[in-house]
mmCIF file of C-alpha atoms in Angstrom:
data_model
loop_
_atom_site.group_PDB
_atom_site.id
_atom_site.type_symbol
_atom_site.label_atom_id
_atom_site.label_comp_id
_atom_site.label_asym_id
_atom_site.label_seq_id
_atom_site.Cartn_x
_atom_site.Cartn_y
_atom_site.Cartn_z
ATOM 1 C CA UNK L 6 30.576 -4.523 -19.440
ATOM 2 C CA UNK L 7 28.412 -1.267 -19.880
ATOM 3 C CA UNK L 8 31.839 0.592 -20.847
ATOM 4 C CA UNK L 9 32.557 -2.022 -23.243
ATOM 5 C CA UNK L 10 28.858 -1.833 -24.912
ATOM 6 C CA UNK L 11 29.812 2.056 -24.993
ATOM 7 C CA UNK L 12 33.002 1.743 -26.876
ATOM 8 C CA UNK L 13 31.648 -0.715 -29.144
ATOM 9 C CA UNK L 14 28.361 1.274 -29.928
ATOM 10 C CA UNK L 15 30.886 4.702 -30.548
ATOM 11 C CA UNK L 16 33.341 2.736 -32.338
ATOM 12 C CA UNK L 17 30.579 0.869 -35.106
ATOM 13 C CA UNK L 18 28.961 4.462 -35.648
ATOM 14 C CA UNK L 19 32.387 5.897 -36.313
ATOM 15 C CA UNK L 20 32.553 3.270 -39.075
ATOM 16 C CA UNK L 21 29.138 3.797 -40.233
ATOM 17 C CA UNK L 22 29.962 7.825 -40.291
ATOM 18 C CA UNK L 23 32.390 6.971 -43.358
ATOM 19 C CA UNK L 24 30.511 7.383 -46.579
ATOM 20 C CA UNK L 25 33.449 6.879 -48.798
ATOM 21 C CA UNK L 26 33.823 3.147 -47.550
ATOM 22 C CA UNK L 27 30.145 2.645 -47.460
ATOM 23 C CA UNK L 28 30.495 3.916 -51.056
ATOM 24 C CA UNK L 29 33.313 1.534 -51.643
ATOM 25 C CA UNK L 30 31.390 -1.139 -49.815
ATOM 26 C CA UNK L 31 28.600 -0.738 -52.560
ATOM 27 C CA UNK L 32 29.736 -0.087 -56.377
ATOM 28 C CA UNK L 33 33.265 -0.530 -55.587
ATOM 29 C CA UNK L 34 33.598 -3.985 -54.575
ATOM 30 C CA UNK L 35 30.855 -5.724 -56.703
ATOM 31 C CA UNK L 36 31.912 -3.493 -59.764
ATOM 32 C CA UNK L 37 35.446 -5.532 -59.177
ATOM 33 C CA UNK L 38 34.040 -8.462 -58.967
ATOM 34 C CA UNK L 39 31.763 -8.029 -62.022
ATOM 35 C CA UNK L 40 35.070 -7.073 -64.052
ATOM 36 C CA UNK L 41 37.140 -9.667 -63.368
ATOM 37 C CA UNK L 42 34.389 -11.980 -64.371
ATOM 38 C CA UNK L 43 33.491 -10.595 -67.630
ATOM 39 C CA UNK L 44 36.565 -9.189 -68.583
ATOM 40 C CA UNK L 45 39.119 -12.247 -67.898
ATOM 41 C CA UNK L 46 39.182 -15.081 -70.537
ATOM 42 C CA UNK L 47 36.960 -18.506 -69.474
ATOM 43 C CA UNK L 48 39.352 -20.586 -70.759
ATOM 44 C CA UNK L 49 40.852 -23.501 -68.754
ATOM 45 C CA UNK L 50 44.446 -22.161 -67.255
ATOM 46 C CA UNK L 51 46.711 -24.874 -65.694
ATOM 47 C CA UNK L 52 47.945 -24.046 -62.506
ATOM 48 C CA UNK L 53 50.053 -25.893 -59.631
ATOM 49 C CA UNK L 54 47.727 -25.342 -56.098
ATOM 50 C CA UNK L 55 50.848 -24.952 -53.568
ATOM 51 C CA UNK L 56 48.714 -26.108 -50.623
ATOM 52 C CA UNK L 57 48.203 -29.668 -51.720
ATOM 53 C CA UNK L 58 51.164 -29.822 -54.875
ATOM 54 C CA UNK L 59 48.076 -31.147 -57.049
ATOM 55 C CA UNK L 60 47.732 -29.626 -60.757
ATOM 56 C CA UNK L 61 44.438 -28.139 -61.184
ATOM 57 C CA UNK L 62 42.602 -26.513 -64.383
ATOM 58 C CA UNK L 63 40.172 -23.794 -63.926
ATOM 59 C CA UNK L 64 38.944 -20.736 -65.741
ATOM 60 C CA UNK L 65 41.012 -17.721 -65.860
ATOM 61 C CA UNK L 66 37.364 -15.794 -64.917
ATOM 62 C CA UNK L 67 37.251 -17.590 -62.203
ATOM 63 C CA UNK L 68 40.544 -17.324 -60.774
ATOM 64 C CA UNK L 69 40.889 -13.685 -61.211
ATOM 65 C CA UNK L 70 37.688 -13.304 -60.350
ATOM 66 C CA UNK L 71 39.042 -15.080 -56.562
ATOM 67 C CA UNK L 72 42.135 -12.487 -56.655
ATOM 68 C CA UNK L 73 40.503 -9.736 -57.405
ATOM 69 C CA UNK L 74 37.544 -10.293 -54.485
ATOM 70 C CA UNK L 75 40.434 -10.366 -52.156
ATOM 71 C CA UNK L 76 42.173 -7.117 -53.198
ATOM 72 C CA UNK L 77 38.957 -5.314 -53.251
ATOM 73 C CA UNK L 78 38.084 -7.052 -49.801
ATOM 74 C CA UNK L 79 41.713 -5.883 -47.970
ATOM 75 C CA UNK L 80 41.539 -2.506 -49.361
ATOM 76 C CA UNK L 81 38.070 -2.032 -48.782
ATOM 77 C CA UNK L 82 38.374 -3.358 -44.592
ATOM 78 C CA UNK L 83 41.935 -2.240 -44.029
ATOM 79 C CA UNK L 84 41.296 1.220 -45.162
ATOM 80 C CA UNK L 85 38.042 1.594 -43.016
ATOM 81 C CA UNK L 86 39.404 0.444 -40.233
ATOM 82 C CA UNK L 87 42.855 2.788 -40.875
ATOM 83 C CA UNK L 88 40.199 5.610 -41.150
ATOM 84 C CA UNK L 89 37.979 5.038 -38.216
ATOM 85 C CA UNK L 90 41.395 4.375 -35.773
ATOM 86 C CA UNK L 91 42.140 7.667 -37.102
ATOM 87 C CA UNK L 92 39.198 9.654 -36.686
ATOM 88 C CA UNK L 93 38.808 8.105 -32.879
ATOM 89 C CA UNK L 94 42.624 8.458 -32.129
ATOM 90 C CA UNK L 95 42.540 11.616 -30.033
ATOM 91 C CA UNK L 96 39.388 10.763 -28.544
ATOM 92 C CA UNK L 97 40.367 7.785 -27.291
ATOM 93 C CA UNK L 98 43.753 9.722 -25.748
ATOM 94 C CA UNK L 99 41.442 11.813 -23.714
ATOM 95 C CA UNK L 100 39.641 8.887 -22.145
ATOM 96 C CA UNK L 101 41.797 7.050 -21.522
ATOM 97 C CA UNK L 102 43.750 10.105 -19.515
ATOM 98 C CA UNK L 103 39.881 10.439 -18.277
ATOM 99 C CA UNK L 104 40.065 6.821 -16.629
ATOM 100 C CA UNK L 105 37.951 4.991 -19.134
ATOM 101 C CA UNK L 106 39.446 1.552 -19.122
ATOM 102 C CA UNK L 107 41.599 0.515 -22.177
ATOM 103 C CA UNK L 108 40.617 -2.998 -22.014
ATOM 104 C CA UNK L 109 36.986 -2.073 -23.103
ATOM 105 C CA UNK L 110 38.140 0.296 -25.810
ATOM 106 C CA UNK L 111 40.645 -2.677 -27.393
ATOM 107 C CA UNK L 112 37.862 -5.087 -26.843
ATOM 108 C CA UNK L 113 35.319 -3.058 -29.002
ATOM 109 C CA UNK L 114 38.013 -2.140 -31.546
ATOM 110 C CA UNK L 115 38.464 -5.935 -32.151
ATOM 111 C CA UNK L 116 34.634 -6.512 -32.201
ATOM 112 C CA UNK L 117 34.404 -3.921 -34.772
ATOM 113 C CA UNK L 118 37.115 -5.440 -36.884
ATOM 114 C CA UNK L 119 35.940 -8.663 -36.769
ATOM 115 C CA UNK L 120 32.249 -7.474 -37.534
ATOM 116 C CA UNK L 121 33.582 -5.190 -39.998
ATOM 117 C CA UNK L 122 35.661 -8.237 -42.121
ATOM 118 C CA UNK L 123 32.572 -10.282 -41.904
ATOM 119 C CA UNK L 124 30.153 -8.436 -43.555
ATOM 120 C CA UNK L 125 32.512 -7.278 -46.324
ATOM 121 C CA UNK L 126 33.502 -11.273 -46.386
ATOM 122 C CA UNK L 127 30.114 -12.412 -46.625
ATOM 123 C CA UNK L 128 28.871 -9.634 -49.013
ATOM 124 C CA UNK L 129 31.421 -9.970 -51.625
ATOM 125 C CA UNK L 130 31.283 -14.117 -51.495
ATOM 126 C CA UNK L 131 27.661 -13.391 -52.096
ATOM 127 C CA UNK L 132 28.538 -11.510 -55.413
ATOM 128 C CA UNK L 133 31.036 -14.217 -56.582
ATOM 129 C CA UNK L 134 27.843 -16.760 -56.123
ATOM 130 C CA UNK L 135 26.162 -14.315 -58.415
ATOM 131 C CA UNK L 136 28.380 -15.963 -61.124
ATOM 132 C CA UNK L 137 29.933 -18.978 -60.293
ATOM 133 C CA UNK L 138 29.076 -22.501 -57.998
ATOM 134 C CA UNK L 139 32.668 -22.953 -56.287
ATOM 135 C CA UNK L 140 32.928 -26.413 -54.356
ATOM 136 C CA UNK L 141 33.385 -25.459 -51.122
ATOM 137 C CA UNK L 142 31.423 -21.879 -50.281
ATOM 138 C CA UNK L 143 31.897 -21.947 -46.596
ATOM 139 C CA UNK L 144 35.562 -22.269 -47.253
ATOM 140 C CA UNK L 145 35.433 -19.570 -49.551
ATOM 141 C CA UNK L 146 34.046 -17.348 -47.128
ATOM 142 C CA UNK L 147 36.629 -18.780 -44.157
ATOM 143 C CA UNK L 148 39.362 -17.732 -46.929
ATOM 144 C CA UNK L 149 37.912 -14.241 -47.747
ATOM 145 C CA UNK L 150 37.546 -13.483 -43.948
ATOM 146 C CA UNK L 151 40.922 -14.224 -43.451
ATOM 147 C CA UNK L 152 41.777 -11.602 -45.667
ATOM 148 C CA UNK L 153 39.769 -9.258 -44.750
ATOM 149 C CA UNK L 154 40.684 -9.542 -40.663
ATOM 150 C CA UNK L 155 44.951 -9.319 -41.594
ATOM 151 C CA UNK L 156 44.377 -6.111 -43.843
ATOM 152 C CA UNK L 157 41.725 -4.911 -41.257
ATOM 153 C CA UNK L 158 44.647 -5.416 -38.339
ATOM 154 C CA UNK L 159 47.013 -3.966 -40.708
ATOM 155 C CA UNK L 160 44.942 -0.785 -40.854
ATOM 156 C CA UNK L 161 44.787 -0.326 -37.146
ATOM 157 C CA UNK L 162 48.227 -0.640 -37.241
ATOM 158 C CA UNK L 163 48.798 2.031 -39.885
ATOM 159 C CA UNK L 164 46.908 4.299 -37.873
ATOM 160 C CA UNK L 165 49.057 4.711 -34.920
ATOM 161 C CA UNK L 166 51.927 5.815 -37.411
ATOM 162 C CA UNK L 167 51.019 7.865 -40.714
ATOM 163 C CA UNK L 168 49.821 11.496 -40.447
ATOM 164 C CA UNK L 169 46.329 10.483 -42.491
ATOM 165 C CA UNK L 170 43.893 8.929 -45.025
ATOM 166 C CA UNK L 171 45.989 10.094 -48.064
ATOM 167 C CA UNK L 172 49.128 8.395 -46.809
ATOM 168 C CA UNK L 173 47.033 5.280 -45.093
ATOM 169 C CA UNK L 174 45.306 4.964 -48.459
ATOM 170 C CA UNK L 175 48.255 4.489 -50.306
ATOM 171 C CA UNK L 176 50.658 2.672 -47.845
ATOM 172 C CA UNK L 177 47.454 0.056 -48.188
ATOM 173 C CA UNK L 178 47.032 -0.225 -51.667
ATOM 174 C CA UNK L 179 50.744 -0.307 -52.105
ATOM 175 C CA UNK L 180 51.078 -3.568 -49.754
ATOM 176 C CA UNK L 181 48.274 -4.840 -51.530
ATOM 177 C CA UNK L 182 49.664 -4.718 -54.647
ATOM 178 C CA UNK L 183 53.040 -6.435 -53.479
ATOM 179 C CA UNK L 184 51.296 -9.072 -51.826
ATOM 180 C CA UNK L 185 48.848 -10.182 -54.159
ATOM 181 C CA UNK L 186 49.853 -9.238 -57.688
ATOM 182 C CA UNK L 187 53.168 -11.800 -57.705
ATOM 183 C CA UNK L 188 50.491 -14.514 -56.367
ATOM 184 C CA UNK L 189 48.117 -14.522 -58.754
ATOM 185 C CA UNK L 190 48.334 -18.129 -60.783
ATOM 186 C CA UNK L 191 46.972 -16.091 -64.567
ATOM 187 C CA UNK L 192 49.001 -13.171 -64.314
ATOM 188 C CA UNK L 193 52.170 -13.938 -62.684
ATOM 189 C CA UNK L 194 55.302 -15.965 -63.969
ATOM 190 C CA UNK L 195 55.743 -15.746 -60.009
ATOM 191 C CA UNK L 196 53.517 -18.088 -58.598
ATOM 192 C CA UNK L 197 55.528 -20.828 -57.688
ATOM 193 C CA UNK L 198 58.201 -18.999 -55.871
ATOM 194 C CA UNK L 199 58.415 -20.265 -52.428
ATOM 195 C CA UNK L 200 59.149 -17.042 -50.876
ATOM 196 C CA UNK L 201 55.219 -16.335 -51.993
ATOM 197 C CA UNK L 202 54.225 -18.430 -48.807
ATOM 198 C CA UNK L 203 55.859 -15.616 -46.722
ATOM 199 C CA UNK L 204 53.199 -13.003 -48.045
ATOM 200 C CA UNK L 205 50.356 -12.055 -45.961
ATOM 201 C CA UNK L 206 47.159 -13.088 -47.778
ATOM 202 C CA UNK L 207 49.098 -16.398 -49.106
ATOM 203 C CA UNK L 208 47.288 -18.618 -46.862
ATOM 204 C CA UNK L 209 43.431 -16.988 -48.159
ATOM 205 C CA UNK L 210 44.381 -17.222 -51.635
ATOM 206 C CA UNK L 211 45.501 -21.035 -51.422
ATOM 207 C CA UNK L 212 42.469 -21.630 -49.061
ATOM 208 C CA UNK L 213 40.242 -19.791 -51.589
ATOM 209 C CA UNK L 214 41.607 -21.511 -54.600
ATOM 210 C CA UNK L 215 41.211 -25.080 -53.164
ATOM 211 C CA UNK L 216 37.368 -23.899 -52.125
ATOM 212 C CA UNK L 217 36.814 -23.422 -55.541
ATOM 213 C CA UNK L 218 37.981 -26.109 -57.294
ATOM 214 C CA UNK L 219 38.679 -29.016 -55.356
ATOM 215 C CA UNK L 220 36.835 -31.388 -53.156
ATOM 216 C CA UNK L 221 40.023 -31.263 -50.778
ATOM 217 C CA UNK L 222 39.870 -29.472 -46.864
ATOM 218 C CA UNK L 223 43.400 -28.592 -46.359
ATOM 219 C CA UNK L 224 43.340 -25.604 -43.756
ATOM 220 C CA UNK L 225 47.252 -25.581 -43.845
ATOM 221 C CA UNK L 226 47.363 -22.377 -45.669
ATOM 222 C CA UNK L 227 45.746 -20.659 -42.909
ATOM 223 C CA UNK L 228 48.272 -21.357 -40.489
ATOM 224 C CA UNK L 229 50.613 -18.446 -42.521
ATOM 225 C CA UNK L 230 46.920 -16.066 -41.878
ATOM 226 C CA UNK L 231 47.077 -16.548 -38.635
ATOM 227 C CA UNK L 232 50.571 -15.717 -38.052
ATOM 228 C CA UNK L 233 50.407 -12.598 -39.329
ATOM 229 C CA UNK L 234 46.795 -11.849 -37.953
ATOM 230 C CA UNK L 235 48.344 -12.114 -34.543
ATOM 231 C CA UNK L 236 51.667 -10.329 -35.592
ATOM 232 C CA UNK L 237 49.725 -7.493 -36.589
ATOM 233 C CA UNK L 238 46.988 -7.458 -33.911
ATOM 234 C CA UNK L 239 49.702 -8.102 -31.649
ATOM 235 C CA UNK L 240 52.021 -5.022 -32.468
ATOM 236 C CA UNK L 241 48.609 -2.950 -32.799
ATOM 237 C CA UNK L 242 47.431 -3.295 -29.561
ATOM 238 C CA UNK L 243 51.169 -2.465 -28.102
ATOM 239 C CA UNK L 244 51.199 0.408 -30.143
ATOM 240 C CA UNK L 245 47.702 1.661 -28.970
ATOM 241 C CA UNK L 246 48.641 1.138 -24.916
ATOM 242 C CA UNK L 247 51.784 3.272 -25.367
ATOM 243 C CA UNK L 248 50.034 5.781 -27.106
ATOM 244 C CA UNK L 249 47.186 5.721 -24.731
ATOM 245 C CA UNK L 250 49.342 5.684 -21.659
ATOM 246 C CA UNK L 251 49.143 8.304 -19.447
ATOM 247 C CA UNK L 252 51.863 9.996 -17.311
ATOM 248 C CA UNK L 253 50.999 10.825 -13.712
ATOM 249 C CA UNK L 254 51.031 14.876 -13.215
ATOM 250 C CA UNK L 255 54.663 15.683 -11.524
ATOM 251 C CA UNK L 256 54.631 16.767 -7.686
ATOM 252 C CA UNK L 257 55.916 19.437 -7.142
ATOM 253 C CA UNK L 258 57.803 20.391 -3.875
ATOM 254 C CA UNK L 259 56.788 22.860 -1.628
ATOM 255 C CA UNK L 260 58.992 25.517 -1.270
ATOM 256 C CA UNK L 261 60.004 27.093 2.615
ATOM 257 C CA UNK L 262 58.633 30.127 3.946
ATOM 258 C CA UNK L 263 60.129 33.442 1.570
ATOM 259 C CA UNK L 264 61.205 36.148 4.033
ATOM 260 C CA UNK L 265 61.616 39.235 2.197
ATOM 261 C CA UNK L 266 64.458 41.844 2.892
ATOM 262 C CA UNK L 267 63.785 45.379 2.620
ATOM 263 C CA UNK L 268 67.525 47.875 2.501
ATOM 264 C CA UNK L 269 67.686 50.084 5.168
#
């Protein structure tokens, strides 16, 4: 237990060592937030809500203001975590080849995801509430959280395989971009497609749409969040025990007695 209180301790100030994301954390995400709500028209926008097949009307504010909270939530958790994998990467190597147990190091990088998505969850929810009642807050918050844990998993992933924060960065904003932009009920002609249920943050942006404007409590949609939660977490955590395993030093055989010949 002690080693696990260790990692966990190490592993939160590694996150709290990253002033860009606190940055991020700050003016970033609430400057996103405050955009989408002033910028996007309030007009009513007709939209079909794939969990329950029922035709809502909402304000395009409102609705962008939901999709954008989410992309500023998974770039904001997935790149922290990406970062502080990375920074803790070769330490971790050299503990593990130490004998620290790799059970309380995967433990504490799981407790700092999931304490990691949770603030960032709860903190941007709080700005939306700056602006707007939605129906169902908790949900909203279930919905955001669920975002904010897959892109967090995806950045641990990312981090046993690109060189650094430049290409992490990017590889994370690109996904992003993919997985969200087609989704989004204003802005895309795409929204109705069904291969949009295979995208990772499909299930939080149904969840969080139905929060918002419905009565309803359909957690269907999180079904496809989980799925690729553990997918990710699951290929993550393989990744980091064959990077972290360690090879026992060769024996080597001792040789027989030399005798040494000296020409007569």
């Amino acid at each position: 237990m002690s080693a696990y209180r260790t990692a966990a301790g190490y592993s939160l100030l590694a996150l709290a060592k990253n002033r860009l994301a606190l940055i991020l954390l700050a003016v970033f995400l609430p400057l996103w937030i405050t955009v989408a709500k002033t910028v996007a028209t309030p007009d009513l926008f007709p939209f079909r809500l794939r969990a329950s097949g029922e035709i809502l009307h909402a304000g395009g504010d409102k609705i962008t203001m939901i999709s954008g909270s989410l992309n500023a939530v998974s770039l904001l958790v997935g790149f922290w975590m990406f970062s502080a994998a990375r920074r803790t990467g070769a330490f971790d190597r050299r503990l593990t080849a130490a004998g620290y147990p790799r059970g309380a190091l995967l433990a504490a990088k799981l407790t700092t995801l999931l304490a990691t998505a949770t603030v960032v969850s709860a903190y941007a929810v709080g700005w939306m509430l700056l602006y707007w009642r939605p129906l169902q807050p908790g949900l909203l918050v279930l919905a955001v959280l669920a975002a904010s844990l897959i892109y967090g998993a995806m950045g641990l992933f990312l981090s046993l395989f690109l060189p650094g924060e430049v290409e992490g960065m990017v590889a994370i904003i690109m996904i992003s971009i993919i997985d969200l932009a087609p989704q989004n009920p204003v802005a895309a002609t795409t929204a109705n497609n069904p291969l949009i249920t295979l995208l990772p943050s499909y299930g939080s942006l149904q969840t969080a749409l139905q929060a918002g404007f419905t009565h309803r409590l359909t957690i269907t949609p999180l079904a496809n969040s989980l799925a690729w939660l553990a997918a990710l977490s699951t290929i993550a955590l393989a990744a980091f025990f064959r990077h972290t395993r360690t090879h026992p030093a060769p024996t080597t055989r001792r040789s027989g007695p030399v005798h040494a010949y000296r020409k007569r």
